[in-house]
Coordinates of N, CA and C and ligand atoms in Angstrom, one line a residue:
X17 N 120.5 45.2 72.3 CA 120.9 46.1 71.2 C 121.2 45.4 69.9
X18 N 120.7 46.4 69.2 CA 121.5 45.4 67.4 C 121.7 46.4 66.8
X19 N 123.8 46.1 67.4 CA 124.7 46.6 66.6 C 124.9 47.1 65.1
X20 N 125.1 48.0 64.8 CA 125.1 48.3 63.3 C 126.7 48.1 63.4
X21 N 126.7 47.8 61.8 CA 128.3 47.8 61.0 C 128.5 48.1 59.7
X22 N 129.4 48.1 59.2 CA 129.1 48.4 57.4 C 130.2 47.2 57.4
X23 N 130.0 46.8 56.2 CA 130.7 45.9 55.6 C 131.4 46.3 53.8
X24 N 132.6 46.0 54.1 CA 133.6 46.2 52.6 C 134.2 45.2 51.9
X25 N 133.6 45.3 50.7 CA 134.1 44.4 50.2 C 135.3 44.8 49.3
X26 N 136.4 45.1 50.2 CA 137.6 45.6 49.4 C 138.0 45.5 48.3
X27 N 138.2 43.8 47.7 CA 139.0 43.1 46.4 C 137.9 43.9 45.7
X28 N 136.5 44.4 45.7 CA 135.8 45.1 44.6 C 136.4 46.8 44.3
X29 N 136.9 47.0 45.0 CA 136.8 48.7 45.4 C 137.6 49.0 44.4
X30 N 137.4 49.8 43.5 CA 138.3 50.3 42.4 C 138.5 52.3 42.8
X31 N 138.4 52.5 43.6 CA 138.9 54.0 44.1 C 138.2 55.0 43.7
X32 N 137.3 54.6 42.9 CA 136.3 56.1 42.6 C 135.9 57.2 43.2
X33 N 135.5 57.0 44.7 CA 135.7 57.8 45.7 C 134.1 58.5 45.6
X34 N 133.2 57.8 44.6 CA 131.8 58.4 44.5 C 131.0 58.0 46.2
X35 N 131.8 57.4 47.0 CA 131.1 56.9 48.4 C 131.6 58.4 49.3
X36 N 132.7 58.8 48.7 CA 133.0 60.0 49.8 C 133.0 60.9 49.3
X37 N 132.4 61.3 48.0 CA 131.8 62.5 47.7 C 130.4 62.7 47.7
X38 N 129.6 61.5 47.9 CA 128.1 61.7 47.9 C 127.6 62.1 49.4
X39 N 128.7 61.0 50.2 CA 129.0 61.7 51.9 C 129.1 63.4 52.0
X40 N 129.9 63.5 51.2 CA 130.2 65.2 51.4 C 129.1 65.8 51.4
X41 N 128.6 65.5 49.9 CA 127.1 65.9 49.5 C 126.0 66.4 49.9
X42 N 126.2 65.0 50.7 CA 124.8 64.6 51.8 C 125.2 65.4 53.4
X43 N 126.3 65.8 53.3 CA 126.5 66.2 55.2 C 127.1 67.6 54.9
X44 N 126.8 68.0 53.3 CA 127.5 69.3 53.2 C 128.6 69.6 53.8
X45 N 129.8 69.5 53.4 CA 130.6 69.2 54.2 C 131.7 70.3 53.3
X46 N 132.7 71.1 54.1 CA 133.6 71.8 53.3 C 134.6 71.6 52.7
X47 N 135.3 72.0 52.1 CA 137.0 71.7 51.5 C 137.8 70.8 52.9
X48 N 138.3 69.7 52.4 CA 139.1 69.2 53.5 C 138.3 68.2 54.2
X49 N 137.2 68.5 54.5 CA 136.4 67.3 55.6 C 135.7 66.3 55.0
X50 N 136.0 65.3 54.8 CA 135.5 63.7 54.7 C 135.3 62.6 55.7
X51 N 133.6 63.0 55.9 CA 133.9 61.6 56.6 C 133.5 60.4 56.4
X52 N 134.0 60.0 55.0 CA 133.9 58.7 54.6 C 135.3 59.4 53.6
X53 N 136.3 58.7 54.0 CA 137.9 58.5 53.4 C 137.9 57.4 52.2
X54 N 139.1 57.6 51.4 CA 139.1 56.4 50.5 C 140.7 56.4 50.2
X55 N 141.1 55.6 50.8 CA 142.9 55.5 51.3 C 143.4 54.6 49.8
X56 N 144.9 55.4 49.2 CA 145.2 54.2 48.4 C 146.5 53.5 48.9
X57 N 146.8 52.5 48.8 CA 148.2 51.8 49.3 C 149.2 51.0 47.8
X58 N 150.1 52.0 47.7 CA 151.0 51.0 46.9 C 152.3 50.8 47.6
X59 N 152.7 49.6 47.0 CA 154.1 49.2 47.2 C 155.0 48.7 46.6
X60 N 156.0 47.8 46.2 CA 156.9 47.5 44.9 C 157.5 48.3 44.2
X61 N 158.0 47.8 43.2 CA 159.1 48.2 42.5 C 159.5 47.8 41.0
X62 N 160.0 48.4 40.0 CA 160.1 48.1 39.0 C 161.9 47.6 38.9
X63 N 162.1 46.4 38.6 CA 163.7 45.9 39.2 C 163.5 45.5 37.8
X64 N 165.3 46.1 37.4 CA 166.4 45.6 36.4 C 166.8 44.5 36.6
X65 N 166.4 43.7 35.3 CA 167.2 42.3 35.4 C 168.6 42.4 35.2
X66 N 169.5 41.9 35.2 CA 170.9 41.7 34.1 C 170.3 41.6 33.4
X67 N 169.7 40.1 32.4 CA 170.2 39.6 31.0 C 168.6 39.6 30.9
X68 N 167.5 40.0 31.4 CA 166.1 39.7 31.0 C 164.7 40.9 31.3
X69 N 165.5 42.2 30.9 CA 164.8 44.0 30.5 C 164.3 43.7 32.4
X70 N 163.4 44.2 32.6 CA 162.4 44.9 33.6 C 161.4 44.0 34.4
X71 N 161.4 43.6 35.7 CA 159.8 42.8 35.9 C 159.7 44.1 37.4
X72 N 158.1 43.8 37.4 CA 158.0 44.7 38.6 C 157.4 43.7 39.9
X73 N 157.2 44.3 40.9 CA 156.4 43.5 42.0 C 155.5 44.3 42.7
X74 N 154.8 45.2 41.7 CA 154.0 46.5 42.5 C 152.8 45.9 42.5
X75 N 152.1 46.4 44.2 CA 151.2 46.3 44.5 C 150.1 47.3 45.1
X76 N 149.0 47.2 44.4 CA 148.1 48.8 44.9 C 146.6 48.1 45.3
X77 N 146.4 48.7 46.6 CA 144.7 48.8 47.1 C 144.2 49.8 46.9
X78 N 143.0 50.0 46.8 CA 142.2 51.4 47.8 C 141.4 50.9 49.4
X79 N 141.0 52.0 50.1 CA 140.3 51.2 51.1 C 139.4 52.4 51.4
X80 N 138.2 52.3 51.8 CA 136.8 53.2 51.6 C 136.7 52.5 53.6
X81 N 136.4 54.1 54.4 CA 136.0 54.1 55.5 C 135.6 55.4 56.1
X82 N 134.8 55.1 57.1 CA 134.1 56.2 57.6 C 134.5 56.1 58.9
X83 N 133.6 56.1 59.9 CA 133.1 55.9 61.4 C 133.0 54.5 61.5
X84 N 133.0 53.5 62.3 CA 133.6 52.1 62.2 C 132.2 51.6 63.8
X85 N 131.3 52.8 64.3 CA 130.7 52.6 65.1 C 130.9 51.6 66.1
X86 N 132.3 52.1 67.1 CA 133.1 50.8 67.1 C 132.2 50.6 68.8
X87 N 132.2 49.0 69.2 CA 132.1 48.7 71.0 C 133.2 49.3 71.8
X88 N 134.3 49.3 71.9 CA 134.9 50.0 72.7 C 135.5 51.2 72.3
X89 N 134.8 52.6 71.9 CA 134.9 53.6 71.1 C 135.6 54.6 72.1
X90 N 137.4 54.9 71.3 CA 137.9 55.7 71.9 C 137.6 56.9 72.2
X91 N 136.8 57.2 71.2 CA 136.2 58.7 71.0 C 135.3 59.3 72.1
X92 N 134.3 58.4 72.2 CA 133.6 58.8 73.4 C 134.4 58.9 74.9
X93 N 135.0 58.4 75.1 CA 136.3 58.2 76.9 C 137.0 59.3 76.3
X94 N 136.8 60.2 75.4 CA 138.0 61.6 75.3 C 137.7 62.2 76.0
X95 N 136.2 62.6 74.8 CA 135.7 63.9 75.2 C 134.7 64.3 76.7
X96 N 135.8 65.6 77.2 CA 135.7 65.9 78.2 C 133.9 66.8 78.8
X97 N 133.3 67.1 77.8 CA 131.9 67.4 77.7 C 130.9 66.8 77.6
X98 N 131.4 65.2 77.0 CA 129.9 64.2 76.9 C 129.5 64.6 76.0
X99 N 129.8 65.0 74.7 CA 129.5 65.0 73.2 C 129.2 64.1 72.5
X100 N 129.9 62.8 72.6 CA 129.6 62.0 71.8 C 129.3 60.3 73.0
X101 N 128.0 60.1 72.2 CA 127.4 59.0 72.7 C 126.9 57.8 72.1
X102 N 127.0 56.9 72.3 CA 126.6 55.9 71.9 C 125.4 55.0 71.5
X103 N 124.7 54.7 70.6 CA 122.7 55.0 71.2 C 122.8 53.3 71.4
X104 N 122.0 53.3 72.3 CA 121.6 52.0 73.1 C 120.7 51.0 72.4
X105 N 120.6 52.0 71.5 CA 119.1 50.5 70.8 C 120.1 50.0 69.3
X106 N 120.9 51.0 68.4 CA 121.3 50.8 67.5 C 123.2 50.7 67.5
X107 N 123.6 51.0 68.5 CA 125.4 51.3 68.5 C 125.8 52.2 68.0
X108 N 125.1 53.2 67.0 CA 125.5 54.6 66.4 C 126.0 55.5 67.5
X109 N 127.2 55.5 66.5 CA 128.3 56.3 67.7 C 128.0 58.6 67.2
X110 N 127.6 58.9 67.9 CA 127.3 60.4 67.4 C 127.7 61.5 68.2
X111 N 128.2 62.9 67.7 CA 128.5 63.9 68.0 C 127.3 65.0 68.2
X112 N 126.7 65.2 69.8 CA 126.1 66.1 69.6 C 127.1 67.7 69.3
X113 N 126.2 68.4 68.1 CA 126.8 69.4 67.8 C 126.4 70.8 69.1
X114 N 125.5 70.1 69.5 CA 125.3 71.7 70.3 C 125.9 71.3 71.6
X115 N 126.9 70.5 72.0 CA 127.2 70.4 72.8 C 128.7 70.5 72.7
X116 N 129.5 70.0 71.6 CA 130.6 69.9 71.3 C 131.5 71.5 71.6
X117 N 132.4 71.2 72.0 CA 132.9 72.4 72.4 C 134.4 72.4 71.9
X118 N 134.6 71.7 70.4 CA 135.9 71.7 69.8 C 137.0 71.4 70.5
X119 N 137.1 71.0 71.1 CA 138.5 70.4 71.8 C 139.6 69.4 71.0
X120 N 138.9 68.9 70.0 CA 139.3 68.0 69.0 C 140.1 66.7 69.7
X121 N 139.9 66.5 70.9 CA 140.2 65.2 71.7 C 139.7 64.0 70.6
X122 N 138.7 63.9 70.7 CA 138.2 63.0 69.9 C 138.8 62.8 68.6
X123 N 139.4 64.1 67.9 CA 140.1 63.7 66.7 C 141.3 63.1 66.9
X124 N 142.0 63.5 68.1 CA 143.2 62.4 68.4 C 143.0 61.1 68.9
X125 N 141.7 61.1 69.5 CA 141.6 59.8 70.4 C 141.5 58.6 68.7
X126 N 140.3 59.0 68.1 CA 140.2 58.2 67.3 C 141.5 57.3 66.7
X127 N 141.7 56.2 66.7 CA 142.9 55.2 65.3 C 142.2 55.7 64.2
X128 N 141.0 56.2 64.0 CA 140.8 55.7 62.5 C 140.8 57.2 61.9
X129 N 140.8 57.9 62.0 CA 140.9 59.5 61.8 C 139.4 60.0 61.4
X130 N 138.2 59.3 62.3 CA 137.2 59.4 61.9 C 136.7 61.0 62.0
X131 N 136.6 61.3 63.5 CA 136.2 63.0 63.4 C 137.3 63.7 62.9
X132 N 136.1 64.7 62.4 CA 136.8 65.7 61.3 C 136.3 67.0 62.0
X133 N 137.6 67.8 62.1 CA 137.7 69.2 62.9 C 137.1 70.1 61.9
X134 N 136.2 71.3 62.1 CA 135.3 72.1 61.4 C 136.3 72.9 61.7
X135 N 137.2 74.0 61.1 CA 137.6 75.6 61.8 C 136.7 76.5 61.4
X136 N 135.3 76.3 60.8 CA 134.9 77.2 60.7 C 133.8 77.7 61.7
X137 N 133.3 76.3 62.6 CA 132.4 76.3 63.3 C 132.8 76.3 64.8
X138 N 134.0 75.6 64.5 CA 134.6 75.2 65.9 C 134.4 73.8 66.5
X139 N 134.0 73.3 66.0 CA 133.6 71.8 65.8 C 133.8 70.5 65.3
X140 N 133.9 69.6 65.8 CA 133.9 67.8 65.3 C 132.9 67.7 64.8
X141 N 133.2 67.0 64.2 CA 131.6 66.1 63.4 C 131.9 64.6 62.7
X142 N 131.3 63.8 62.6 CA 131.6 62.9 61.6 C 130.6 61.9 61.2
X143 N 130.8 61.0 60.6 CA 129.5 59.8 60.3 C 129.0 59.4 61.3
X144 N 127.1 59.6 60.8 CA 126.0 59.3 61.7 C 125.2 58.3 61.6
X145 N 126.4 57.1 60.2 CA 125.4 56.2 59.5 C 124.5 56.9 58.8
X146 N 123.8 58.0 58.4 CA 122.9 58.1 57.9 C 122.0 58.0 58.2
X147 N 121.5 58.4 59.6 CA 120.7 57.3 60.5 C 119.5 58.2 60.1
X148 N 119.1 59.1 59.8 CA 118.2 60.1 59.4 C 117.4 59.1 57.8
X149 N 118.5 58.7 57.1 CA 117.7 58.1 55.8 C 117.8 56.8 56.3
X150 N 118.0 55.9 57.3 CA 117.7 54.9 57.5 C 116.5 54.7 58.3
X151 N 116.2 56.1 59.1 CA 114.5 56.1 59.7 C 113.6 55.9 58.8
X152 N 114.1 56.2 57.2 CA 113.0 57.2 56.4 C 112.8 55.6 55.1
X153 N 113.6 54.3 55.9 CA 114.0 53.3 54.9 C 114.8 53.1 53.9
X154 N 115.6 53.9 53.8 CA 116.6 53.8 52.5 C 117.9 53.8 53.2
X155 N 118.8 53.5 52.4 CA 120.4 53.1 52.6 C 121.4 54.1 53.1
X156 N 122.4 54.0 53.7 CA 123.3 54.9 54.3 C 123.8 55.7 52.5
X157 N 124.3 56.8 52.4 CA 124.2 57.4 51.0 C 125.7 56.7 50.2
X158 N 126.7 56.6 51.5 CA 127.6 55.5 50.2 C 127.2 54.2 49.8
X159 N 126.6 53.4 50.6 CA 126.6 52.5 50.8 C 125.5 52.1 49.0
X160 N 124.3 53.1 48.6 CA 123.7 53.4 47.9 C 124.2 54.2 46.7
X161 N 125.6 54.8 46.9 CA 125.9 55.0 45.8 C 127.6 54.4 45.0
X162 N 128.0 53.5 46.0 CA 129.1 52.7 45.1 C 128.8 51.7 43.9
X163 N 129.3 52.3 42.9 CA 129.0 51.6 41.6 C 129.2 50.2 41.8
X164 N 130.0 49.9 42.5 CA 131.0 48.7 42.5 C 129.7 47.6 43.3
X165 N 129.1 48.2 44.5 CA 128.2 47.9 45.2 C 129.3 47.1 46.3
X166 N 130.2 48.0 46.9 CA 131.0 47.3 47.5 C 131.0 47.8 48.9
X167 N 129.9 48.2 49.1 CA 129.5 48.7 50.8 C 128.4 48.0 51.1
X168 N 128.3 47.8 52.3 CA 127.4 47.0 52.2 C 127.1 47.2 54.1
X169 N 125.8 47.4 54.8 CA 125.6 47.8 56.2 C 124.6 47.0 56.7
X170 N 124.4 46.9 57.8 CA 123.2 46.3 58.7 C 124.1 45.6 59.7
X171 N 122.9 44.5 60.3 CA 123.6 44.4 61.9 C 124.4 43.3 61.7
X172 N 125.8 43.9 62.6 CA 127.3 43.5 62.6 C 127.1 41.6 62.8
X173 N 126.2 41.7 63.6 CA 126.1 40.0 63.8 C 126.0 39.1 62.3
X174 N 125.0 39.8 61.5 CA 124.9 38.9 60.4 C 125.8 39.3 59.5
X175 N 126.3 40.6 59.1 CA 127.5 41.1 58.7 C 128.8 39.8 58.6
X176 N 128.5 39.3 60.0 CA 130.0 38.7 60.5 C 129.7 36.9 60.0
X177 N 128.2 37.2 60.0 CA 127.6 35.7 59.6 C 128.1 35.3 58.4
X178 N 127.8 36.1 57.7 CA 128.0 36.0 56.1 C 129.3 36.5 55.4
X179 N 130.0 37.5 56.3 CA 131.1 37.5 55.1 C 132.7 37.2 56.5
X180 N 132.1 36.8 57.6 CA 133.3 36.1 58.6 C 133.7 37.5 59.3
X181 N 135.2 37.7 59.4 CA 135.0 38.2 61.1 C 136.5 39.4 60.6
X182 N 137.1 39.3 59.5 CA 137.7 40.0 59.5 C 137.6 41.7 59.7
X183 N 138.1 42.4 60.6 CA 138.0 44.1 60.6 C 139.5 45.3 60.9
X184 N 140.7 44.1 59.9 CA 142.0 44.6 59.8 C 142.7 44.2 58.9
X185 N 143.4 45.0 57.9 CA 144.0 44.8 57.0 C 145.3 45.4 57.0
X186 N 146.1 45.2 55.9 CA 147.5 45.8 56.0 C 147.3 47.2 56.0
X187 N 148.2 48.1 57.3 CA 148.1 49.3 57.1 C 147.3 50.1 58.3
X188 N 146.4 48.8 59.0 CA 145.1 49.7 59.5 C 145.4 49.6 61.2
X189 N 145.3 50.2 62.0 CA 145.8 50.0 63.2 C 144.8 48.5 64.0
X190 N 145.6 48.4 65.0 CA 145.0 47.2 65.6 C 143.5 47.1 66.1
X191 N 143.0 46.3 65.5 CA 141.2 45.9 66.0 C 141.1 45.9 66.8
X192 N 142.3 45.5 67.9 CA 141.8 45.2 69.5 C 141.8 46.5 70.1
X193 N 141.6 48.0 69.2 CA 142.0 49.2 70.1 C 140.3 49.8 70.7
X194 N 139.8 49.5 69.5 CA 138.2 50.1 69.6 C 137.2 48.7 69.6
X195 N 137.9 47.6 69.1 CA 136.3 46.4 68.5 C 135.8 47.2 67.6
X196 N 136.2 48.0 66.2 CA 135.4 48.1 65.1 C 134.2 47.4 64.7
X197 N 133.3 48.0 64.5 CA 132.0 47.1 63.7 C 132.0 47.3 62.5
X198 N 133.3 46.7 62.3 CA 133.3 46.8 60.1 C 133.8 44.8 59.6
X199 N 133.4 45.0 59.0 CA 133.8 43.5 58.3 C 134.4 43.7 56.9
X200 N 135.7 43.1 56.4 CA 136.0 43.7 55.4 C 136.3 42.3 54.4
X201 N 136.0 42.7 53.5 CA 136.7 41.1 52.6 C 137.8 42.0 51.7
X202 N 138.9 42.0 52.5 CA 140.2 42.2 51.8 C 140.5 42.2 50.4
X203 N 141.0 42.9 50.2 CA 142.0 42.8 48.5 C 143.1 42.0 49.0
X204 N 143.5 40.7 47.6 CA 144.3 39.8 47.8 C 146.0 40.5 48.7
X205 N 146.2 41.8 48.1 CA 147.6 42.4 48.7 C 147.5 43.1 50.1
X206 N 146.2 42.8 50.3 CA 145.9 43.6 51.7 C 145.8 42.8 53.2
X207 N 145.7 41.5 52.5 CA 145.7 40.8 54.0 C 146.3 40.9 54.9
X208 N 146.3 40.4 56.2 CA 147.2 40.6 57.3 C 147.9 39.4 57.1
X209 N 149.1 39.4 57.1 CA 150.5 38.2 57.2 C 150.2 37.3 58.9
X210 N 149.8 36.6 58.5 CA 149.2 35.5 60.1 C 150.6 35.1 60.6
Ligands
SF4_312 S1 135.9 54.9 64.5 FE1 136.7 56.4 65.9 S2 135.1 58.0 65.9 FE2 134.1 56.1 65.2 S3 133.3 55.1 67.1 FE3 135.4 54.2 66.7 S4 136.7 55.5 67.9 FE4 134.8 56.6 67.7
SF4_313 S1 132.3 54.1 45.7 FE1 132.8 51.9 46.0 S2 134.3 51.5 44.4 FE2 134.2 53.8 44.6 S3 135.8 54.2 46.2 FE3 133.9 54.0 47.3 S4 133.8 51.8 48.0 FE4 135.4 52.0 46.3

């Protein structure tokens, strides 16, 4: 099998959010449901000196994520109907919709808050890679439309070749829960404290 992953190049990501509205776009998707997120994280503080005005120590990320097409995918061990599967030739983790029977197990099982509960339909759904315009040769639709060009996908092996092995940052739950297939090149305030 050859694993798919996406790859983030965080320190580029300036928050535009044009990766999770072109998502929307492309999966028609209603008020509320994203499934590609774009998280911001601040922290610090603006501190009074005594004798020398104001310095601050504030620090801000964004972080751009979808489905993480992870190897040990909580999602799939939820759901009690066999909705979501795993494809054997590529790792694309998927929700069949005619099978799904809303239980939203999957939306708790996930760390990452990847499925997204439909109440209109009764239904999960979430990122499929794109896998429809990557039959057809073209790019997953964020990945193709961040200005920044700070998504970046294909197989997790060379992903990991080229930009190393990181797939946890400050904030994000533990790697060892799913084995995510994301590689991320952190923003300097986001690393993990070793
Ligand atoms: S990110 Fe969540 S929904 Fe996606 S494969 Fe992993 S556990 Fe499943
Ligand atoms: S489109 Fe690119 S720069 Fe904009 S939020 Fe998404 S990843 Fe960040």
């Amino acid at each position: 099998m050859v694993q798919l992953g996406f790859y983030i190049n965080q320190s580029l990501c300036t928050g535009c959010k044009a990766c999770s509205v072109s998502c929307k776009d492309k999966n028609n998707l209603h008020v509320g449901i994203n499934f590609r997120r774009v998280y911001s994280f601040e922290e610090g503080n603006f501190i009074q000196q005594p004798s020398s005005g104001i310095v601050q120590n504030v620090k801000a990320f964004y972080f751009s994520i979808a489905c993480n097409h992870c190897a040990q995918p909580k999602c799939t061990q939820s759901c009690p109907v066999g909705a979501i599967s795993k494809d054997k030739d590529n790792g694309v983790v998927t929700i069949d919709q005619e099978v799904c029977q809303g239980t939203q197990l999957c939306v708790k099982a996930c760390p990452y808050g990847a499925p997204q509960y439909n109440k209109k339909v009764f239904k999960s759904d979430k990122c499929d890679f794109c896998i429809d315009l990557q039959e057809k040769g073209e790019e997953p639709v964020c990945v193709s439309t961040c200005p920044m060009r700070a998504i970046e996908y294909g197989p997790i092996r060379e992903l990991r070749k080229k930009y190393g092995n990181v797939s946890q940052i400050k904030g994000m739950p533990s790697d060892s829960l799913t084995h995510p297939n994301i590689v991320i090149t952190p923003h300097r305030d986001a690393k993990m404290i070793q």
